[in-house]
XYZ file of N, CA and C in Angstrom:
849
model
N -37.538 72.683 -22.718
C -36.822 71.675 -21.734
C -36.115 70.692 -22.183
N -34.722 70.543 -22.252
C -34.313 69.496 -22.455
C -33.878 68.780 -21.820
N -33.977 67.049 -21.380
C -33.344 66.379 -20.295
C -31.823 65.762 -20.802
N -30.875 66.297 -20.205
C -29.556 65.558 -20.580
C -29.347 64.030 -19.570
N -28.784 62.773 -20.443
C -28.569 61.548 -20.005
C -27.455 61.727 -19.717
N -26.707 61.441 -18.774
C -25.125 61.100 -18.613
C -24.853 59.991 -17.981
N -23.922 59.459 -19.152
C -23.674 57.423 -19.074
C -22.271 57.905 -18.475
N -22.312 57.533 -17.025
C -20.783 57.381 -16.573
C -19.683 56.586 -17.596
N -18.581 56.882 -17.095
C -17.796 56.423 -18.161
C -17.119 54.967 -17.198
N -16.915 54.043 -17.936
C -16.237 52.744 -16.830
C -15.446 52.203 -16.221
N -15.697 52.332 -14.980
C -13.927 52.076 -14.281
C -13.504 51.282 -14.856
N -11.802 50.949 -13.959
C -11.972 49.404 -14.483
C -12.431 48.525 -14.039
N -12.716 48.303 -12.467
C -13.754 47.120 -12.308
C -14.394 47.072 -12.393
N -15.338 47.629 -13.523
C -16.885 47.193 -14.276
C -16.485 46.489 -15.371
N -15.342 46.778 -16.370
C -14.787 46.269 -17.379
C -14.116 44.907 -16.974
N -13.164 44.634 -15.935
C -13.023 43.714 -15.317
C -14.532 42.684 -14.870
N -15.665 43.443 -14.361
C -17.404 42.380 -14.458
C -16.835 42.336 -15.551
N -17.288 42.638 -16.662
C -17.628 42.525 -17.507
C -16.824 41.337 -18.834
N -15.834 41.550 -18.322
C -15.192 40.065 -18.881
C -15.287 39.051 -18.142
N -15.153 39.092 -17.078
C -15.570 38.273 -16.989
C -16.891 36.954 -17.039
N -17.798 38.380 -16.868
C -19.156 37.336 -17.505
C -19.260 36.937 -18.765
N -18.492 37.805 -19.595
C -18.380 37.524 -20.930
C -17.149 36.213 -21.238
N -16.393 36.353 -20.289
C -15.537 34.622 -19.776
C -16.199 33.449 -19.905
N -17.428 33.738 -18.930
C -17.944 32.606 -17.400
C -19.465 32.489 -19.159
N -20.025 33.285 -19.616
C -20.632 32.814 -20.772
C -20.279 31.680 -22.054
N -18.643 32.779 -22.329
C -18.323 31.660 -23.350
C -18.110 30.558 -23.017
N -17.384 29.922 -21.606
C -17.071 28.660 -21.607
C -18.222 28.024 -21.170
N -19.014 28.346 -20.912
C -21.039 27.864 -21.169
C -20.851 26.911 -21.794
N -20.935 28.264 -23.164
C -21.426 27.717 -24.267
C -20.527 26.889 -24.863
N -19.261 26.840 -24.910
C -18.772 26.006 -25.688
C -18.774 24.254 -24.443
N -19.162 24.512 -23.527
C -18.785 23.011 -22.853
C -20.266 22.585 -23.239
N -21.331 23.241 -23.566
C -22.706 23.126 -23.683
C -22.060 22.396 -24.951
N -22.297 22.725 -26.170
C -21.729 22.258 -27.790
C -20.799 21.781 -27.500
N -19.750 21.251 -26.717
C -18.377 20.604 -26.690
C -18.806 18.888 -26.306
N -20.441 19.185 -25.247
C -20.828 18.650 -24.984
C -21.759 17.283 -25.652
N -22.194 17.771 -26.323
C -23.573 17.136 -27.623
C -22.359 17.106 -28.453
N -21.401 17.986 -28.519
C -20.713 17.154 -30.392
C -19.962 16.004 -29.817
N -19.441 15.868 -28.691
C -18.306 14.910 -28.204
C -19.564 13.516 -27.995
N -20.470 13.501 -28.063
C -21.739 12.414 -27.293
C -21.798 11.681 -29.030
N -22.492 12.723 -29.931
C -22.155 12.057 -30.916
C -20.800 11.779 -31.521
N -19.827 11.962 -31.308
C -18.199 11.475 -31.690
C -18.232 10.801 -31.385
N -18.617 9.899 -30.330
C -18.876 9.128 -29.234
C -19.493 7.452 -29.284
N -20.513 7.986 -29.980
C -21.887 7.352 -30.368
C -21.481 6.343 -31.504
N -20.312 7.268 -32.501
C -19.441 6.944 -33.785
C -18.800 6.334 -33.329
N -17.503 6.588 -33.137
C -16.487 5.572 -32.422
C -16.355 5.477 -31.758
N -17.460 5.241 -30.740
C -17.428 4.063 -29.949
C -16.252 4.915 -28.618
N -15.493 5.635 -28.492
C -14.858 6.126 -26.963
C -14.884 7.436 -27.253
N -14.435 7.813 -26.520
C -14.112 9.488 -25.792
C -13.632 10.673 -26.986
N -13.702 11.593 -27.232
C -12.600 12.399 -27.626
C -11.544 11.712 -26.947
N -11.229 12.226 -25.354
C -9.497 12.035 -24.886
C -10.073 11.599 -23.392
N -9.248 11.307 -22.964
C -9.408 10.337 -21.820
C -8.412 11.154 -20.816
N -7.102 11.551 -21.578
C -6.460 12.066 -20.202
C -5.760 13.191 -20.413
N -5.966 14.713 -18.655
C -5.771 15.927 -19.531
C -5.697 16.416 -17.736
N -4.934 16.743 -17.742
C -4.300 16.697 -15.916
C -3.559 18.422 -15.643
N -4.546 19.346 -14.892
C -4.086 20.965 -14.808
C -1.912 19.947 -13.978
N -2.053 18.818 -12.888
C -0.859 19.366 -12.542
C -0.796 17.485 -12.025
N 0.153 16.802 -12.103
C 0.037 15.257 -11.815
C 0.482 15.191 -10.392
N 0.139 14.231 -9.627
C 0.116 13.750 -8.834
C 1.458 12.294 -8.858
N 2.000 11.774 -7.560
C 2.578 10.882 -8.099
C 2.233 9.721 -6.770
N 3.108 9.176 -6.523
C 3.250 7.963 -5.226
C 4.804 8.203 -4.461
N 4.727 7.318 -3.828
C 6.543 6.735 -3.136
C 6.925 5.996 -4.208
N 7.985 5.834 -4.238
C 9.138 4.821 -4.743
C 8.182 3.100 -4.416
N 7.947 3.473 -2.644
C 7.742 2.079 -2.693
C 6.868 1.265 -2.924
N 5.856 2.547 -3.030
C 4.645 2.487 -3.468
C 4.249 1.543 -4.606
N 5.424 2.509 -5.752
C 5.679 2.139 -7.084
C 6.005 0.409 -7.225
N 7.203 0.200 -6.356
C 7.716 -1.018 -6.465
C 6.969 -1.612 -6.217
N 5.881 -1.853 -5.208
C 5.019 -2.423 -4.783
C 3.786 -2.072 -6.005
N 3.880 -2.038 -6.265
C 2.722 -1.629 -7.513
C 3.338 -2.548 -8.691
N 4.242 -2.855 -9.104
C 5.003 -3.004 -10.129
C 5.335 -4.630 -9.460
N 5.195 -5.127 -8.445
C 4.990 -6.108 -8.171
C 3.898 -6.563 -7.933
N 2.989 -6.439 -7.822
C 1.736 -6.876 -7.862
C 0.860 -6.951 -9.158
N 0.985 -6.109 -9.586
C -0.041 -5.616 -10.763
C 0.674 -6.006 -12.586
N 0.828 -6.758 -13.082
C 0.853 -6.644 -14.329
C 0.580 -5.925 -15.030
N -0.788 -5.103 -15.704
C -1.046 -4.660 -16.258
C -0.534 -2.802 -16.442
N 0.131 -2.628 -14.717
C 0.748 -1.398 -14.738
C 2.131 -1.142 -15.186
N 3.099 -2.461 -15.723
C 4.080 -3.135 -15.972
C 4.224 -3.109 -17.417
N 2.972 -2.987 -17.991
C 2.514 -2.968 -19.307
C 3.257 -1.579 -20.463
N 2.040 -0.965 -19.390
C 2.251 0.502 -19.634
C 2.946 1.493 -20.426
N 3.011 2.366 -21.460
C 3.889 3.321 -21.365
C 4.814 4.156 -20.258
N 5.762 4.762 -20.143
C 5.828 5.178 -19.085
C 4.960 6.791 -19.075
N 4.806 6.783 -20.248
C 4.387 8.239 -20.230
C 2.888 7.848 -19.586
N 1.543 6.685 -19.647
C 1.005 6.141 -18.955
C 1.526 6.147 -17.528
N 2.216 5.178 -17.441
C 2.623 5.202 -15.718
C 2.676 6.072 -15.118
N 3.090 7.310 -15.156
C 3.071 8.613 -15.190
C 1.068 8.507 -14.508
N 0.201 8.852 -15.730
C -0.619 9.149 -15.713
C -1.498 8.452 -14.569
N -1.518 6.436 -14.453
C -1.789 5.849 -13.558
C -2.011 6.268 -12.215
N -0.492 6.448 -11.902
C 0.144 6.854 -10.546
C -0.728 8.405 -10.380
N -0.397 9.033 -11.271
C -1.776 10.198 -10.672
C -2.907 9.993 -10.045
N -3.384 9.466 -11.402
C -4.959 8.514 -11.103
C -4.867 7.117 -9.099
N -3.893 7.174 -9.072
C -3.818 6.447 -8.447
C -4.123 6.867 -6.623
N -3.196 7.862 -6.649
C -2.874 9.253 -5.995
C -4.378 9.752 -5.451
N -4.891 10.675 -6.491
C -5.900 10.944 -6.654
C -7.401 10.069 -5.874
N -7.448 9.201 -6.234
C -8.253 8.025 -6.115
C -7.912 7.478 -4.123
N -6.963 7.459 -4.166
C -6.747 6.882 -2.274
C -7.284 8.320 -1.279
N -6.838 9.530 -2.341
C -6.502 10.483 -1.739
C -8.695 10.651 -1.072
N -9.213 9.965 -2.350
C -10.207 10.591 -2.825
C -11.826 9.583 -1.622
N -11.147 8.767 -1.467
C -11.707 7.661 -0.618
C -11.687 7.495 1.308
N -12.285 7.186 1.506
C -12.460 6.415 2.944
C -11.673 5.189 3.192
N -10.691 4.891 4.269
C -10.672 3.275 4.202
C -10.735 2.566 5.073
N -11.302 2.007 5.827
C -11.893 1.313 7.029
C -11.391 -0.045 7.149
N -10.376 -0.014 8.138
C -10.598 -1.461 8.412
C -11.323 -2.437 9.299
N -11.543 -4.005 9.498
C -12.990 -4.225 9.466
C -12.284 -5.164 11.210
N -12.925 -5.701 11.750
C -12.129 -7.145 12.817
C -10.500 -6.701 12.941
N -10.172 -6.040 12.994
C -8.876 -5.761 13.259
C -7.989 -6.147 12.144
N -8.454 -5.659 11.014
C -7.576 -5.784 9.987
C -6.540 -4.547 9.607
N -5.961 -3.867 9.982
C -4.419 -2.828 9.777
C -5.012 -2.303 8.712
N -5.646 -1.013 8.704
C -5.436 -0.983 6.949
C -4.450 -0.094 6.696
N -3.026 -0.369 5.986
C -1.612 0.258 5.848
C -1.848 0.223 4.680
N -0.501 0.910 3.817
C -0.733 1.132 2.474
C -0.745 -0.085 1.523
N -0.356 -0.893 2.206
C -0.539 -1.583 0.882
C -2.063 -1.970 0.334
N -2.526 -2.103 1.620
C -4.411 -2.439 1.625
C -4.888 -1.832 0.750
N -4.646 -0.524 0.754
C -5.059 0.852 0.531
C -4.036 1.099 -1.082
N -3.319 0.661 -1.314
C -2.959 1.053 -2.503
C -3.452 -0.193 -3.395
N -3.278 -1.298 -2.608
C -4.023 -2.299 -4.213
C -5.233 -2.374 -4.506
N -5.787 -1.878 -3.821
C -7.445 -2.212 -3.615
C -7.553 -0.692 -5.154
N -7.114 0.109 -4.646
C -7.338 1.506 -4.888
C -6.463 1.296 -6.642
N -5.886 0.625 -6.432
C -4.972 -0.004 -7.896
C -5.572 -0.722 -9.283
N -6.614 -1.768 -8.741
C -8.051 -2.234 -9.320
C -8.393 -1.132 -9.778
N -8.965 -0.270 -8.805
C -10.473 0.345 -9.557
C -9.125 1.562 -10.833
N -8.339 1.707 -10.626
C -7.644 2.478 -11.261
C -7.378 2.071 -12.612
N -6.817 0.853 -12.252
C -6.570 -0.072 -13.756
C -8.135 -0.041 -14.837
N -9.818 -0.735 -14.171
C -10.723 -1.046 -15.011
C -11.141 0.162 -15.514
N -11.049 1.330 -14.789
C -11.423 3.069 -15.020
C -10.295 3.547 -15.917
N -9.187 2.876 -16.164
C -8.444 3.635 -16.573
C -8.335 4.744 -18.086
N -9.678 3.446 -18.995
C -9.957 3.953 -20.282
C -11.315 5.015 -19.832
N -11.116 5.595 -18.339
C -12.286 6.335 -18.916
C -11.442 7.904 -18.553
N -12.950 8.871 -18.133
C -11.913 10.076 -18.133
C -12.552 10.717 -16.420
N -13.406 10.037 -16.155
C -13.686 10.001 -14.978
C -13.695 9.148 -14.390
N -13.122 8.455 -13.317
C -12.215 7.595 -13.019
C -12.165 7.209 -11.020
N -13.005 7.965 -10.266
C -12.760 8.347 -9.308
C -13.988 7.773 -8.760
N -14.811 7.446 -9.257
C -15.777 6.407 -9.144
C -16.763 6.923 -8.109
N -17.981 8.295 -8.723
C -18.110 9.184 -7.871
C -19.220 7.959 -6.705
N -19.374 6.904 -7.078
C -20.582 5.871 -6.446
C -20.399 5.455 -5.106
N -18.970 5.688 -4.712
C -18.159 4.923 -4.103
C -17.774 6.241 -3.234
N -17.701 6.188 -1.630
C -17.389 7.247 -0.667
C -16.499 6.326 0.363
N -16.659 5.133 0.498
C -15.466 4.303 1.895
C -15.701 2.876 1.038
N -14.680 2.549 1.592
C -13.952 0.754 0.870
C -14.361 -0.095 2.804
N -14.896 -0.497 3.147
C -14.557 -1.391 4.338
C -13.659 -2.821 3.895
N -12.481 -3.138 4.540
C -11.980 -4.654 4.217
C -12.036 -4.954 5.449
N -12.375 -6.039 5.970
C -12.147 -7.775 6.633
C -11.100 -8.266 6.011
N -10.849 -9.316 7.589
C -9.938 -10.312 7.404
C -10.140 -10.732 6.068
N -11.007 -11.395 6.428
C -11.815 -13.622 5.513
C -13.390 -12.249 5.128
N -14.014 -13.429 4.588
C -15.673 -13.505 4.599
C -16.136 -12.760 5.499
N -17.374 -11.994 5.392
C -17.997 -11.502 6.407
C -19.306 -11.813 6.565
N -19.871 -11.547 7.765
C -21.292 -11.647 7.695
C -22.060 -10.107 7.570
N -22.862 -10.785 6.048
C -23.639 -8.713 5.857
C -25.358 -9.078 6.148
N -25.977 -8.000 6.792
C -26.935 -7.915 6.866
C -28.187 -8.226 5.525
N -27.557 -7.605 4.256
C -28.182 -7.260 3.226
C -29.070 -8.530 3.142
N -28.127 -9.914 3.085
C -29.675 -11.351 3.011
C -28.770 -12.339 3.746
N -28.964 -11.838 5.492
C -27.738 -12.867 6.317
C -27.236 -13.784 5.827
N -26.178 -13.403 4.925
C -25.360 -14.273 4.561
C -24.128 -13.999 5.144
N -22.795 -15.048 4.724
C -21.172 -14.719 4.576
C -21.334 -14.059 3.228
N -20.565 -13.095 3.019
C -19.876 -12.324 1.992
C -18.392 -12.207 1.386
N -18.247 -12.659 0.634
C -16.741 -12.043 0.034
C -16.566 -10.838 0.020
N -17.557 -10.356 -0.792
C -17.580 -8.232 -1.320
C -18.766 -8.531 -1.773
N -19.172 -6.912 -1.295
C -20.343 -6.580 -2.080
C -20.032 -4.639 -2.060
N -21.230 -4.101 -2.985
C -20.929 -2.973 -2.839
C -22.944 -2.101 -2.667
N -22.906 -1.965 -1.543
C -23.990 -0.976 -0.905
C -24.046 0.694 -2.517
N -24.851 1.023 -3.145
C -25.026 1.873 -3.419
C -25.690 3.020 -2.340
N -26.671 3.096 -1.768
C -27.663 4.074 -1.106
C -26.411 4.051 0.037
N -25.515 3.671 0.283
C -24.826 3.976 1.004
C -22.956 4.335 0.502
N -22.583 4.023 -0.414
C -21.907 4.356 -1.154
C -20.572 4.093 -0.488
N -20.690 2.549 -0.127
C -19.810 1.797 0.133
C -20.220 0.710 -0.368
N -18.629 -0.270 -0.603
C -17.303 -1.142 -1.146
C -17.073 -1.844 -0.223
N -17.224 -2.976 0.264
C -16.620 -3.918 1.295
C -15.980 -4.872 0.532
N -15.129 -5.417 1.116
C -14.425 -6.488 0.797
C -13.499 -7.559 1.708
N -13.766 -8.863 1.723
C -12.820 -9.787 2.321
C -11.732 -9.298 1.837
N -10.070 -9.137 2.395
C -9.010 -8.761 1.996
C -8.167 -10.120 1.490
N -8.416 -11.552 2.266
C -8.196 -12.707 2.166
C -8.485 -12.829 0.677
N -9.676 -12.897 0.227
C -10.194 -13.230 -1.060
C -10.176 -12.181 -2.395
N -9.515 -10.779 -1.838
C -8.874 -10.238 -2.338
C -7.643 -10.155 -3.259
N -6.935 -10.831 -2.106
C -5.393 -11.079 -2.484
C -5.279 -12.037 -3.573
N -6.494 -13.024 -3.239
C -6.672 -14.675 -3.809
C -6.830 -14.268 -4.959
N -7.909 -12.880 -5.684
C -7.828 -12.639 -6.882
C -6.604 -11.704 -7.451
N -5.801 -11.923 -6.268
C -4.692 -10.872 -7.812
C -3.204 -11.958 -7.628
N -3.624 -13.186 -6.636
C -2.704 -13.989 -6.490
C -2.582 -14.594 -8.290
N -3.644 -15.263 -8.346
C -4.636 -16.291 -9.271
C -4.888 -15.582 -10.220
N -4.078 -15.390 -11.570
C -4.391 -14.692 -12.556
C -5.338 -15.746 -13.755
N -5.749 -16.516 -13.459
C -5.861 -17.117 -15.066
C -7.522 -17.923 -14.603
N -8.259 -17.994 -13.581
C -9.608 -18.845 -13.232
C -10.074 -17.721 -13.441
N -10.680 -16.778 -14.137
C -11.815 -15.380 -13.812
C -12.309 -15.203 -12.630
N -11.463 -15.311 -12.116
C -12.147 -14.937 -10.273
C -11.468 -14.001 -9.883
N -11.396 -12.707 -9.690
C -10.956 -11.562 -8.977
C -12.212 -10.583 -8.222
N -11.726 -10.949 -6.606
C -13.277 -10.349 -5.904
C -13.059 -8.462 -5.973
N -11.506 -8.558 -6.837
C -11.458 -6.872 -6.410
C -12.008 -6.253 -8.301
N -12.187 -6.743 -9.050
C -12.516 -6.695 -10.198
C -14.265 -6.915 -10.074
N -14.347 -8.089 -10.122
C -15.879 -8.001 -10.080
C -17.284 -7.126 -9.222
N -16.316 -6.966 -7.587
C -16.861 -5.201 -6.962
C -16.889 -4.381 -7.506
N -15.714 -4.097 -8.037
C -15.558 -2.827 -8.747
C -16.339 -3.051 -10.215
N -16.294 -3.550 -10.721
C -17.644 -3.985 -11.651
C -18.771 -3.394 -11.957
N -19.154 -4.269 -10.168
C -20.799 -3.488 -10.372
C -20.934 -2.215 -9.391
N -20.136 -1.204 -9.096
C -19.705 0.320 -8.498
C -19.406 0.893 -10.143
N -19.387 0.344 -11.080
C -18.689 0.991 -12.550
C -20.258 1.328 -12.789
N -20.829 -0.301 -13.301
C -21.902 -0.578 -13.837
C -23.139 0.512 -13.502
N -23.332 0.413 -11.872
C -24.301 1.644 -11.434
C -23.638 2.758 -11.487
N -22.287 3.278 -11.331
C -22.573 4.385 -11.219
C -22.581 4.986 -12.806
N -22.026 4.655 -13.501
C -22.377 4.276 -14.950
C -24.375 5.232 -15.694
N -25.418 4.098 -14.633
C -26.833 4.745 -14.491
C -26.905 6.019 -13.398
N -25.832 5.598 -12.443
C -26.297 7.459 -11.337
C -25.721 8.321 -12.377
N -24.157 7.635 -12.451
C -23.902 9.736 -12.898
C -23.979 10.046 -14.367
N -24.074 11.330 -14.512
C -24.238 11.534 -16.068
C -22.643 11.436 -16.917
N -22.048 11.063 -17.803
C -20.632 11.195 -18.311
C -20.612 10.691 -19.640
N -19.581 10.717 -20.328
C -19.601 9.943 -21.266
C -18.944 8.545 -21.726
N -18.053 8.129 -20.544
C -17.559 7.168 -20.453
C -19.194 5.936 -19.691
N -19.451 6.801 -18.872
C -20.869 5.914 -18.625
C -22.100 5.752 -19.649
N -22.220 6.634 -20.588
C -23.353 6.790 -21.932
C -22.385 5.153 -21.614
N -21.492 5.500 -22.904
C -20.400 4.231 -23.349
C -21.322 2.372 -22.414
N -20.496 2.912 -21.409
C -20.451 1.352 -20.874
C -22.307 1.015 -21.159
N -22.827 1.962 -21.115
C -24.157 1.343 -20.788
C -24.567 1.060 -22.589
N -24.562 1.496 -23.360
C -24.535 1.948 -24.998
C -24.011 0.423 -25.150
N -22.579 0.269 -25.196
C -22.351 -0.805 -25.395
C -22.689 -2.368 -24.389
N -22.795 -2.098 -23.119
C -23.663 -3.380 -23.077
C -24.611 -4.180 -23.376
N -25.805 -2.767 -23.596
C -26.855 -3.038 -23.758
C -27.039 -3.818 -25.495
N -25.745 -3.598 -26.816
C -25.377 -4.054 -27.799
C -24.950 -5.435 -27.241
N -24.500 -5.245 -26.061
C -24.013 -6.683 -26.322
C -24.758 -7.722 -25.513
N -26.079 -7.298 -25.243
C -26.895 -8.381 -25.040
C -27.641 -8.602 -25.860
N -28.116 -7.349 -26.667
C -28.918 -7.427 -28.029
C -28.046 -8.791 -28.975
N -26.537 -8.425 -28.527
C -26.265 -9.664 -29.487
C -26.373 -10.585 -29.444
N -26.424 -10.983 -28.150
C -26.687 -12.492 -27.363
C -28.892 -12.908 -27.746
N -28.923 -11.926 -27.783
C -29.966 -11.924 -27.862
C -31.233 -11.971 -29.190
N -29.989 -11.878 -30.311
C -30.378 -11.681 -31.392
C -29.795 -13.389 -32.199
N -28.741 -13.763 -31.395
C -27.903 -14.433 -31.991
C -27.683 -15.451 -31.321
N -29.101 -16.617 -30.966
C -29.330 -17.901 -30.575
C -28.237 -18.859 -30.207
N -27.451 -19.350 -31.412
C -26.264 -19.933 -31.295
C -25.091 -19.316 -30.548
N -24.931 -18.158 -30.833
C -23.861 -17.265 -29.941
C -24.237 -17.548 -28.625
N -25.585 -17.567 -27.686
C -25.710 -17.080 -26.800
C -25.348 -19.009 -26.584
N -25.774 -20.780 -27.441
C -25.790 -21.076 -26.347
C -24.280 -21.554 -26.833
N -23.639 -21.274 -27.729
C -22.094 -21.309 -27.549
C -21.428 -21.288 -26.415
N -22.006 -19.966 -25.830
C -21.202 -18.918 -24.818
C -22.121 -20.072 -23.278
N -22.972 -20.214 -23.143
C -23.404 -21.208 -22.094
C -22.740 -22.516 -22.322
N -22.907 -23.648 -23.075
C -21.911 -24.791 -23.543
C -20.695 -24.863 -23.123
N -20.257 -23.653 -23.802
C -18.538 -23.843 -22.897
C -18.245 -23.236 -21.255
N -19.082 -22.838 -20.946
C -19.214 -22.814 -19.512
C -17.437 -22.120 -19.335
N -17.290 -20.908 -20.296
C -15.916 -20.163 -20.294
C -16.347 -19.184 -18.603
N -17.645 -18.643 -18.760
C -18.408 -18.021 -17.824
C -18.818 -18.471 -16.889
N -18.571 -18.351 -15.686
C -19.339 -19.647 -14.653
C -20.634 -19.242 -14.391
N -21.332 -19.895 -13.856
C -23.151 -20.393 -13.330
C -23.415 -19.016 -13.221
N -22.676 -18.278 -11.944
C -23.415 -17.289 -11.556
C -23.582 -15.960 -12.749
N -22.770 -15.905 -13.642
C -22.994 -14.451 -14.507
C -24.173 -14.721 -15.102
N -24.892 -15.864 -14.671
C -26.240 -15.859 -15.659
C -28.019 -15.275 -14.070
N -26.877 -15.243 -13.340
C -27.370 -15.006 -12.361
C -28.865 -13.439 -12.777
N -28.326 -12.633 -12.838
C -28.864 -11.118 -13.859
C -27.482 -10.302 -14.225
N -28.682 -9.325 -14.555
C -27.683 -8.401 -16.071
C -26.448 -7.787 -15.059
N -26.077 -7.645 -13.049
C -25.304 -7.400 -12.996
C -24.021 -7.890 -12.745
N -24.489 -9.348 -12.018
C -24.035 -10.258 -12.181
C -23.459 -10.523 -13.210
N -23.286 -10.939 -14.321
C -23.528 -11.033 -16.085
C -22.559 -10.287 -16.158
N -22.461 -8.056 -15.988
C -21.003 -7.878 -16.309
C -20.144 -8.115 -15.785
N -20.272 -8.068 -13.747
C -19.182 -7.838 -13.248
C -18.479 -9.501 -13.656
N -19.171 -10.616 -14.292
C -18.373 -11.872 -14.208
C -17.902 -11.783 -15.621
N -17.872 -11.288 -16.517
C -17.627 -11.156 -17.649
C -16.277 -10.206 -17.875
N -16.791 -8.482 -17.169
C -15.119 -7.963 -17.552
C -14.656 -8.882 -16.081
N -14.448 -9.670 -15.278
C -13.705 -10.986 -14.748
C -12.731 -11.417 -15.408
N -13.915 -12.269 -16.475
C -12.696 -12.645 -17.451
C -12.079 -12.102 -18.447
N -12.198 -11.079 -18.843
C -12.227 -9.987 -20.254
C -10.648 -9.912 -19.048
N -10.326 -9.099 -18.201
C -9.494 -8.903 -17.576
C -8.145 -9.713 -17.088
N -8.850 -10.717 -16.758
C -7.688 -12.760 -16.416
C -7.472 -13.033 -17.656
N -8.638 -13.382 -18.595
C -7.777 -14.239 -19.857
C -8.428 -13.528 -20.758
N -7.876 -12.663 -21.828
C -8.185 -12.315 -22.272
C -7.946 -12.885 -23.932
N -7.449 -13.595 -24.510
C -6.296 -13.932 -25.170
C -7.647 -15.417 -25.729
N -8.217 -16.051 -24.587
C -9.017 -17.193 -24.238
C -9.917 -16.343 -24.895
N -10.854 -15.688 -24.559
C -11.771 -14.690 -24.488
C -11.993 -14.292 -25.839
N -10.785 -13.417 -25.846
C -10.892 -13.048 -27.875
C -11.095 -14.078 -28.426
N -10.613 -15.432 -28.137
C -10.739 -16.156 -29.445
C -11.475 -17.605 -28.712
N -12.576 -17.830 -28.359
C -14.159 -18.529 -27.561
C -14.909 -17.236 -28.271
N -14.757 -16.078 -28.049
C -15.840 -14.912 -28.358
C -15.220 -13.765 -28.470
N -14.774 -13.861 -29.884
C -14.398 -12.531 -30.531
C -15.452 -11.482 -30.330
N -16.297 -11.093 -30.633
C -17.725 -9.993 -30.764
C -18.222 -9.899 -28.942
N -17.888 -10.814 -28.203
C -18.335 -10.502 -26.367
C -17.225 -10.118 -26.563
N -15.742 -9.639 -26.423
C -14.435 -9.506 -26.724
C -14.353 -8.185 -26.429
N -15.063 -7.891 -28.085
C -14.797 -6.752 -28.004
C -16.442 -5.459 -27.813
N -17.083 -5.901 -27.534
C -18.163 -5.197 -26.620
C -17.973 -5.154 -26.058
N -16.909 -5.772 -25.147
C -16.200 -5.612 -23.644
C -15.918 -4.865 -23.427
N -14.177 -4.968 -24.719
C -13.505 -4.319 -24.345
C -13.973 -2.326 -24.381
N -14.769 -2.175 -25.360
C -16.064 -1.004 -25.947
C -16.352 -0.745 -24.205
N -17.104 -2.096 -24.152
C -17.378 -1.347 -22.109
C -16.834 -0.473 -22.137
N -14.956 -0.437 -21.231
C -14.641 -0.069 -20.306
C -13.207 0.777 -21.219
N -13.316 1.104 -22.826
C -12.299 1.279 -23.381
C -10.995 1.575 -23.518
N -10.886 0.241 -22.983
C -9.704 -0.531 -23.260
C -8.745 -0.637 -23.673
N -8.166 0.080 -24.606
C -6.940 0.111 -25.750
C -5.610 -0.096 -25.256
N -5.582 -1.230 -24.366
C -4.259 -1.128 -23.749
C -3.050 -2.580 -24.051
N -1.971 -2.730 -24.128
C -1.084 -3.387 -23.968
C -1.722 -4.999 -23.622
N -1.316 -6.141 -24.251
C -2.387 -7.423 -23.705
C -3.375 -7.557 -24.169
N -4.516 -6.190 -24.686
C -5.833 -6.551 -24.527
C -6.334 -6.313 -25.897
């Protein structure tokens, strides 16, 4: 007695399913291999393989760009190609966050644009730039009472609530005065980037933390450099409160007075630049 095994021919639907399965497997494998290859590359070269790659570029209105040009020198120094990338990232960031005005502050396009532009500037060397650790941005007219420590603050970042809080008055002052190493927007977004790098695993977060670790090691092993930094008072005393304030203050100084920073402390400047992958004109 014979048993005949009959195998039905594949239908077009079967071929499509098989093709999709194979494609998904190949993409998963490629992503897995690429991730580990890039990590090795990044640790060696101190930068990701690529930063900008988009399916479709968004943009902002001409009025918004005029405001951007008038208030952000960083944007004006970018090449036309990078300006298009900046506008795309800016539009994406604005759409990704919830902006809320407090104590009667009107949430205008100017408020959203300038705050978002600060975040986009700081993460312009990052591939993942939306800062996933922030969902909401609260803006007060001036200093505000914070229940965190029963005190009045100019700004704060609450990682548990994924909320960044700013005094608009002090934020604008940070934009207007560009050489005093005091920039509230940069300071608070630096906190968010630092904590985001610890929470969300990506190539730029890993480089940020690794470069900061190298910066701290440099100061630990070179006591003369550390003492010179303290004696110079280039960084305000608040920088030495803890590691988080140190990161925020050193990034403020890097953004506001890069030439002075590079001249006085070239090794620390290089590590800070490496943290942000900040290879742009003026830096």
